[in-house]
mmCIF file of C-alpha atoms in Angstrom:
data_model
loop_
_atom_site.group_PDB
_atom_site.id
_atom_site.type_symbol
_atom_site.label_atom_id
_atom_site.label_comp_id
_atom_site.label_asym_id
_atom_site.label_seq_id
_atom_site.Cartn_x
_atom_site.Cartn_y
_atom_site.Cartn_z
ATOM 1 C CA UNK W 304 96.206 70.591 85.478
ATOM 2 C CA UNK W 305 92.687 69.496 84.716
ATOM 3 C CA UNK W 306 89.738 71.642 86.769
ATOM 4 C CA UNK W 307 92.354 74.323 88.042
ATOM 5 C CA UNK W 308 91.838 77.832 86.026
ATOM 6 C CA UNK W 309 95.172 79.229 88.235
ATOM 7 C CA UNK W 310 97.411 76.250 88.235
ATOM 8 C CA UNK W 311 100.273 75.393 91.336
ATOM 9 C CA UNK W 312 102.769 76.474 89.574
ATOM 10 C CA UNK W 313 104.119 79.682 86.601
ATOM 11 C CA UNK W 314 105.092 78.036 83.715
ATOM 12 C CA UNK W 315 108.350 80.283 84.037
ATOM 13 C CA UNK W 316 111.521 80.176 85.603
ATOM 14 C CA UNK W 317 111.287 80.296 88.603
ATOM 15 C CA UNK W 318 111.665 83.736 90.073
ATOM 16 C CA UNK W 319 114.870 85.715 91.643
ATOM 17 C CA UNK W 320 112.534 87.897 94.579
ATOM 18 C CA UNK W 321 112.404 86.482 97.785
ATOM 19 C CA UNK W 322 109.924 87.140 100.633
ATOM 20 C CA UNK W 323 110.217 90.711 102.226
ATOM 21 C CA UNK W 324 110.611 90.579 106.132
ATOM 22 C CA UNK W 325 108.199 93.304 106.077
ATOM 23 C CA UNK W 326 104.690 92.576 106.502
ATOM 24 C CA UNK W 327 102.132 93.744 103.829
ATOM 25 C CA UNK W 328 100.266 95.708 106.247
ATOM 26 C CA UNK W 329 103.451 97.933 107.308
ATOM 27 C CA UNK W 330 104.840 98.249 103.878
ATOM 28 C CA UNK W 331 101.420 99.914 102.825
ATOM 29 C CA UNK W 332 101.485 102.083 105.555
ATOM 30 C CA UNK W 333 104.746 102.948 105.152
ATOM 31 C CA UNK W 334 104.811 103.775 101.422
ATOM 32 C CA UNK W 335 101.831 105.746 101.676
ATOM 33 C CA UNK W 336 103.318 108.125 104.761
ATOM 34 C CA UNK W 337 106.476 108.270 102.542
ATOM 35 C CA UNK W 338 105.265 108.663 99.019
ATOM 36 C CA UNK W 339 106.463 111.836 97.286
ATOM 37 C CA UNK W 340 104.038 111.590 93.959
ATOM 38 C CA UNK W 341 100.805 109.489 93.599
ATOM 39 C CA UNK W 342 100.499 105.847 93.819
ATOM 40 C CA UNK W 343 97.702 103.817 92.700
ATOM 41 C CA UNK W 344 96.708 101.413 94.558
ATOM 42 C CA UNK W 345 95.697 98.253 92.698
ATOM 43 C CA UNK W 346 94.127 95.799 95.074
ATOM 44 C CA UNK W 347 93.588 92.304 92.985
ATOM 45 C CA UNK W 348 92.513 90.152 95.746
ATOM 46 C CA UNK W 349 90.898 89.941 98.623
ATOM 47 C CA UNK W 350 91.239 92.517 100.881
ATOM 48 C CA UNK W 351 92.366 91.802 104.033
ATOM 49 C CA UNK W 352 95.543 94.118 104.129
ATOM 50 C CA UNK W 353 93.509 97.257 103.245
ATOM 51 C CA UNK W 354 90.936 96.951 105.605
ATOM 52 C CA UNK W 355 93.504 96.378 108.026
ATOM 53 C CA UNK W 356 95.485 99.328 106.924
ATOM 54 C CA UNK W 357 92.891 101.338 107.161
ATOM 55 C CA UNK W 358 92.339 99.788 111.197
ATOM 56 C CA UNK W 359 95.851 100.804 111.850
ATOM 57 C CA UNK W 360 96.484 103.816 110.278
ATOM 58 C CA UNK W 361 93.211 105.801 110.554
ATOM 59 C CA UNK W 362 94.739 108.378 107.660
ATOM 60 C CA UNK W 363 94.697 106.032 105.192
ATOM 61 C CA UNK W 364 92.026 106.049 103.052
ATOM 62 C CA UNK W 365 93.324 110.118 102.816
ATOM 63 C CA UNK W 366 96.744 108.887 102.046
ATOM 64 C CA UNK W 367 95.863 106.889 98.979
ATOM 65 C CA UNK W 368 94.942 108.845 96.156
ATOM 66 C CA UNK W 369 93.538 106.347 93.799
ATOM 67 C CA UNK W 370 92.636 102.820 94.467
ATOM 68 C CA UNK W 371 91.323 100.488 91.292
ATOM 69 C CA UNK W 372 89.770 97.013 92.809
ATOM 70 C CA UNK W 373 89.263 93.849 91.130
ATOM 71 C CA UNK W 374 86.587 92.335 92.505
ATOM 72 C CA UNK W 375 82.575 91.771 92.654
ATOM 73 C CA UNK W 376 79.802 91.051 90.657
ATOM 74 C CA UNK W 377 76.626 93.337 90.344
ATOM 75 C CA UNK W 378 75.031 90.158 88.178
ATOM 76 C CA UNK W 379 77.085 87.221 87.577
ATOM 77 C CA UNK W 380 79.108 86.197 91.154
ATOM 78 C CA UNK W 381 81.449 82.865 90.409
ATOM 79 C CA UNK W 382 82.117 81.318 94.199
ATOM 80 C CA UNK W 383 78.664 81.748 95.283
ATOM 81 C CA UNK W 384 75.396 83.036 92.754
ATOM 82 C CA UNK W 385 75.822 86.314 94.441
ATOM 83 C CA UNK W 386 79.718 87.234 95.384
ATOM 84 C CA UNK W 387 83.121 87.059 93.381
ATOM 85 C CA UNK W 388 85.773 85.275 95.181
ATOM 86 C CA UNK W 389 87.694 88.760 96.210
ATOM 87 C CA UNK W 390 84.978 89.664 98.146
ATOM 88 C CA UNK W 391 83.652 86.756 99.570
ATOM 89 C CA UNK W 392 87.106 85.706 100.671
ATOM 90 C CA UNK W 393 86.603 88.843 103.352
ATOM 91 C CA UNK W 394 83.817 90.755 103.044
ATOM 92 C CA UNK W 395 84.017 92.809 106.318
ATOM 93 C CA UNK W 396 87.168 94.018 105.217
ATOM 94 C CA UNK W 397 85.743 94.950 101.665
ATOM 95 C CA UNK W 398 82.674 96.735 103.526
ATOM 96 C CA UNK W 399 85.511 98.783 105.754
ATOM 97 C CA UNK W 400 87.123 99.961 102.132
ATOM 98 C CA UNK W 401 83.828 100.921 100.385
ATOM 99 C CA UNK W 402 83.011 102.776 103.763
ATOM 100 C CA UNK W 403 86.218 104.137 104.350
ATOM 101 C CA UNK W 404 85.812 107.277 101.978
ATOM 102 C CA UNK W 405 88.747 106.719 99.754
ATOM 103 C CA UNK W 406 89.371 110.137 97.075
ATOM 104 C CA UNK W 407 88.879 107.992 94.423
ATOM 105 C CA UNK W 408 87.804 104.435 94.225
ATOM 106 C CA UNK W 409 87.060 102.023 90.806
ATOM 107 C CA UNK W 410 85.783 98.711 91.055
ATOM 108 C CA UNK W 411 86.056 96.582 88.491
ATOM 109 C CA UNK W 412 84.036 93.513 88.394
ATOM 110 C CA UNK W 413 83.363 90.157 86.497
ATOM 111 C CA UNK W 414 80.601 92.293 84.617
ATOM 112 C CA UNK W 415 83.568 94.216 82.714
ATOM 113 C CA UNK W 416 86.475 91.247 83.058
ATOM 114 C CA UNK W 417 84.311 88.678 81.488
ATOM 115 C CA UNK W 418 84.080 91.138 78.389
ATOM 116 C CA UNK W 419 87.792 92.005 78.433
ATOM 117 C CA UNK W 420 88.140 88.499 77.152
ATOM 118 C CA UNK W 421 92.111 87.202 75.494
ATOM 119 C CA UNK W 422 91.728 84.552 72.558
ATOM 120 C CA UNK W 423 94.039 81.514 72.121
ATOM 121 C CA UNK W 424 94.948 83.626 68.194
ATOM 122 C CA UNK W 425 95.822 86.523 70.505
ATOM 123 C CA UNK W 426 97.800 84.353 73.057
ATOM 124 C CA UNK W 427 99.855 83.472 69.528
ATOM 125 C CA UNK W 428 100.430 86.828 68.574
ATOM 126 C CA UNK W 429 101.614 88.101 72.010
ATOM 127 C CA UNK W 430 104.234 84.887 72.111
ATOM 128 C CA UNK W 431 105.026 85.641 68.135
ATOM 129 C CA UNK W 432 106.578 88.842 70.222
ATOM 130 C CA UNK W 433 109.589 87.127 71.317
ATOM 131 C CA UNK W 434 109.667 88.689 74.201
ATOM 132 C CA UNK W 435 110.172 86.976 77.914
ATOM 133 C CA UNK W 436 106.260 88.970 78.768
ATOM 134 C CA UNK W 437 105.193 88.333 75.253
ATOM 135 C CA UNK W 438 106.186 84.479 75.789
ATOM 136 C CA UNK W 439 105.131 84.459 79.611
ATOM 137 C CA UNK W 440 101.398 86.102 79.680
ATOM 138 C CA UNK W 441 100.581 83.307 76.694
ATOM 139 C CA UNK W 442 101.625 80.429 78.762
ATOM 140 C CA UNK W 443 99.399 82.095 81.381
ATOM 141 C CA UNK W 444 96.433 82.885 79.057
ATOM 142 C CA UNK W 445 96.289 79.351 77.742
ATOM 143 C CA UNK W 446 96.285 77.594 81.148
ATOM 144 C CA UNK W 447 93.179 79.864 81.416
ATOM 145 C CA UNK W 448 91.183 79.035 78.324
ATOM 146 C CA UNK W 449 91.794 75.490 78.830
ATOM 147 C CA UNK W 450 90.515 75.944 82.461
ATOM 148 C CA UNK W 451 87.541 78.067 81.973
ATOM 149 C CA UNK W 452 86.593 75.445 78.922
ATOM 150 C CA UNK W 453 86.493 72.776 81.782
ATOM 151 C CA UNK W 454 85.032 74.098 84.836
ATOM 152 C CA UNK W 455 83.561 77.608 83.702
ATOM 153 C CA UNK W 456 82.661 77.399 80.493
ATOM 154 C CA UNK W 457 82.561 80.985 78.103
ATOM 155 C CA UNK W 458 80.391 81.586 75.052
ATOM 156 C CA UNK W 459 83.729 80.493 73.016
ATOM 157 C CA UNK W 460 85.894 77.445 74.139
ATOM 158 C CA UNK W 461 88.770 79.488 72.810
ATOM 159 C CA UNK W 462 88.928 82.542 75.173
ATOM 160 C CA UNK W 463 89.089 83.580 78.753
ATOM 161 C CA UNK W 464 88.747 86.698 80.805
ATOM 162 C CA UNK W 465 92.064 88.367 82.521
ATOM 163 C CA UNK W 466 90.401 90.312 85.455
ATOM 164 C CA UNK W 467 94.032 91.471 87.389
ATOM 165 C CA UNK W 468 95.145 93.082 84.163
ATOM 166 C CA UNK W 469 92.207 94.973 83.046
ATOM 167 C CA UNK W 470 92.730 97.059 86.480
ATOM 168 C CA UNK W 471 96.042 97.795 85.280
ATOM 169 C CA UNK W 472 95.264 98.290 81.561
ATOM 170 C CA UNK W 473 92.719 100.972 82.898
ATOM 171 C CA UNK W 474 95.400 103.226 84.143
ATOM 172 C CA UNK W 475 97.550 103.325 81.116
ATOM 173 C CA UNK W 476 93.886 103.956 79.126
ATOM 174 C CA UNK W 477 90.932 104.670 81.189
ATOM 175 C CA UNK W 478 88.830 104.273 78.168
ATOM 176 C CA UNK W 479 89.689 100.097 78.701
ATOM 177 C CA UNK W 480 86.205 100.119 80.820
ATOM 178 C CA UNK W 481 82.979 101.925 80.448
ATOM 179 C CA UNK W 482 82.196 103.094 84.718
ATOM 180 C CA UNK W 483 79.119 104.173 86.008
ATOM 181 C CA UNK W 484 78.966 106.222 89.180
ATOM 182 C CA UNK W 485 76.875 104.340 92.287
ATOM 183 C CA UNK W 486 77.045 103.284 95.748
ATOM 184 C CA UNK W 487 78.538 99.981 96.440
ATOM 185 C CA UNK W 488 78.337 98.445 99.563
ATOM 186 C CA UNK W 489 79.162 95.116 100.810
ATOM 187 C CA UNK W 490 76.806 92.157 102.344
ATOM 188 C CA UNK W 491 78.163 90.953 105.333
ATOM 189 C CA UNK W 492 75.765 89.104 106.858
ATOM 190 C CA UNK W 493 73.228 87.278 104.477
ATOM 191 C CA UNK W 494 72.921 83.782 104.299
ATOM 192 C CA UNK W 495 72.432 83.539 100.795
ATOM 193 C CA UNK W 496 74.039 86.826 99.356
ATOM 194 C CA UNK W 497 77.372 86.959 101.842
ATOM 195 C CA UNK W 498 80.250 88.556 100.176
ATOM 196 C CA UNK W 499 77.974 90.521 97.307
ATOM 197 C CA UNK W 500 78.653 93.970 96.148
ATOM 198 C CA UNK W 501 75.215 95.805 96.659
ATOM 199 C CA UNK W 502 75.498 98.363 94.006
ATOM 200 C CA UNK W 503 72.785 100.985 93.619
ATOM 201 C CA UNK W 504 72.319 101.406 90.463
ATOM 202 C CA UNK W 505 69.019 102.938 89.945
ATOM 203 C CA UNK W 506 69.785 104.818 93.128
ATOM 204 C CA UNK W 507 67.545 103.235 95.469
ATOM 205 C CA UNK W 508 69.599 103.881 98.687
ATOM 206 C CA UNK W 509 70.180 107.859 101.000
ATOM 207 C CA UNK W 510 73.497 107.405 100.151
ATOM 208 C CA UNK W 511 75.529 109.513 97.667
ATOM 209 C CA UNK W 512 77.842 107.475 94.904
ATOM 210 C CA UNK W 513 81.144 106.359 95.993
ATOM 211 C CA UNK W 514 82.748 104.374 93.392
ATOM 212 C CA UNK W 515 82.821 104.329 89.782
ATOM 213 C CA UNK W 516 81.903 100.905 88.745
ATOM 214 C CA UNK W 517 82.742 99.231 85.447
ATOM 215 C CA UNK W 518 80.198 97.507 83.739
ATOM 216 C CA UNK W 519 82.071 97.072 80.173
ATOM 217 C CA UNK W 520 85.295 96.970 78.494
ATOM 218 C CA UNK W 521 86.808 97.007 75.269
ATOM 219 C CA UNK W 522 88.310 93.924 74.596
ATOM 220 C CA UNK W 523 89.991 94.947 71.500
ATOM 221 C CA UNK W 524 91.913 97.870 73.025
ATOM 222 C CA UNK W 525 92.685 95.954 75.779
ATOM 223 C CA UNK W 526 94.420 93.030 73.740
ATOM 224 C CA UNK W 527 96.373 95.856 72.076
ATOM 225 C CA UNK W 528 97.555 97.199 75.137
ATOM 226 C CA UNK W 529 98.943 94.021 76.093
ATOM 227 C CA UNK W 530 100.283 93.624 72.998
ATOM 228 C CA UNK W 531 102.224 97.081 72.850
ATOM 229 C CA UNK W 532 103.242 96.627 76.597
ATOM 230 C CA UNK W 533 104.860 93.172 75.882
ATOM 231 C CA UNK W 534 106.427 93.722 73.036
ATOM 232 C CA UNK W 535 108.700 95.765 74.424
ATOM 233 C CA UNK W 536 111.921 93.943 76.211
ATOM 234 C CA UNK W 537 112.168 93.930 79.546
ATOM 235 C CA UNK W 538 114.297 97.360 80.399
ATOM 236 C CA UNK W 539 113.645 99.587 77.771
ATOM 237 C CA UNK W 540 111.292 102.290 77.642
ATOM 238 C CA UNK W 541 108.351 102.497 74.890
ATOM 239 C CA UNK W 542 108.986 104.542 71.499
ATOM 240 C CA UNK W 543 106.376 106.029 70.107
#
């Protein structure tokens, strides 16, 4: 669909989950309370649930041992010229889980996604795989170049930045983004800067770093990791 970088609808069969009756809110809770080893926590869009977690359960943030965001811009927003979508969709809610004192807390933003860029050659290669992922994440990838040539163009027409998976790819290989320690906060209240991660980084602000913020990524590395991950059928584990 012309001037929509997401699209309605996966260009894959259609899916065998169904909705949980459990609400999002709960379920966090409740895995947390319950978990036996440590979870990351991978936030990808706005953050509603976790800020409301975090009003329900007061323990939370102490509960969650690691928590990688996608999300915010520290110089290029995309819905406004200050804030990324994920933020600006609730920004008291983003300002409760920068606040909130979390063990360990990445944020990744459009100044490292935009560099963890996937080409339409690569998009071949990961479909040359075979493989239902390999297949899947080029339909995706394609949809996305085509959409970021129309509405947001890149310095290639032939590429397009995957911020959700770069979150992901930095767990399996931290070395996927280059972080910076500093103190983000979130604007809540400006007219013109609503929604934007306030990140101190020439330490201008009393407070003490709480987030490691990525400012690169290795776009290479990070193709291969997709392409290692996908090439690998569904069900069987990875040999080295």
């Amino acid at each position: 669909e012309k001037h929509n970088i997401h699209g309605t609808e996966l260009p894959i069969p259609p899916a065998k989950s169904r909705k949980r009756e459990k609400r999002a809110v709960e379920f966090l809770i409740e895995t947390y309370r319950a978990a036996t080893e440590a979870i990351a926590l991978v936030p990808v869009g706005p953050l509603s649930n976790i800020g409301a977690a975090l009003a329900v359960e007061p323990r939370f943030a102490e509960l969650v041992p690691e928590i990688v965001i996608m999300g915010g811009a520290h110089q290029n927003g995309n819905v406004t010229a200050s804030a990324e979508f994920n933020i600006w969709a609730d920004p008291e809610a983003a300002a409760m889980v920068f606040a909130a004192g979390f063990r360990k807390i990445t944020l990744v933003p459009l100044d490292a996604t935009h560099q963890a860029v996937v080409s339409l050659a690569q998009c071949d290669a990961l479909e040359a795989l075979g493989t239902p992922a390999g297949i899947a994440s080029a339909r995706f990838v394609r949809h996305r170049i085509q959409g970021y040539a129309e509405i947001q163009p890149m310095e290639r027409p032939d590429i397009a930045p995957v911020h959700d998976a770069l979150c992901v790819a930095s767990l399996i290989a931290p070395e996927v983004i280059t972080t910076k320690r500093a103190h983000v906060a979130v604007e809540t209240q400006g007219a013109l800067t609503v929604g934007r991660t306030v990140i101190d980084v020439r330490r201008r602000s009393a407070h003490l770093a709480n987030c490691s913020v990525a400012f690169g990524a290795d776009a290479a590395l990070f193709n291969q990791i997709l392409y290692d991950t996908f090439r690998v059928p569904a069900g069987r584990g990875a040999r080295g």
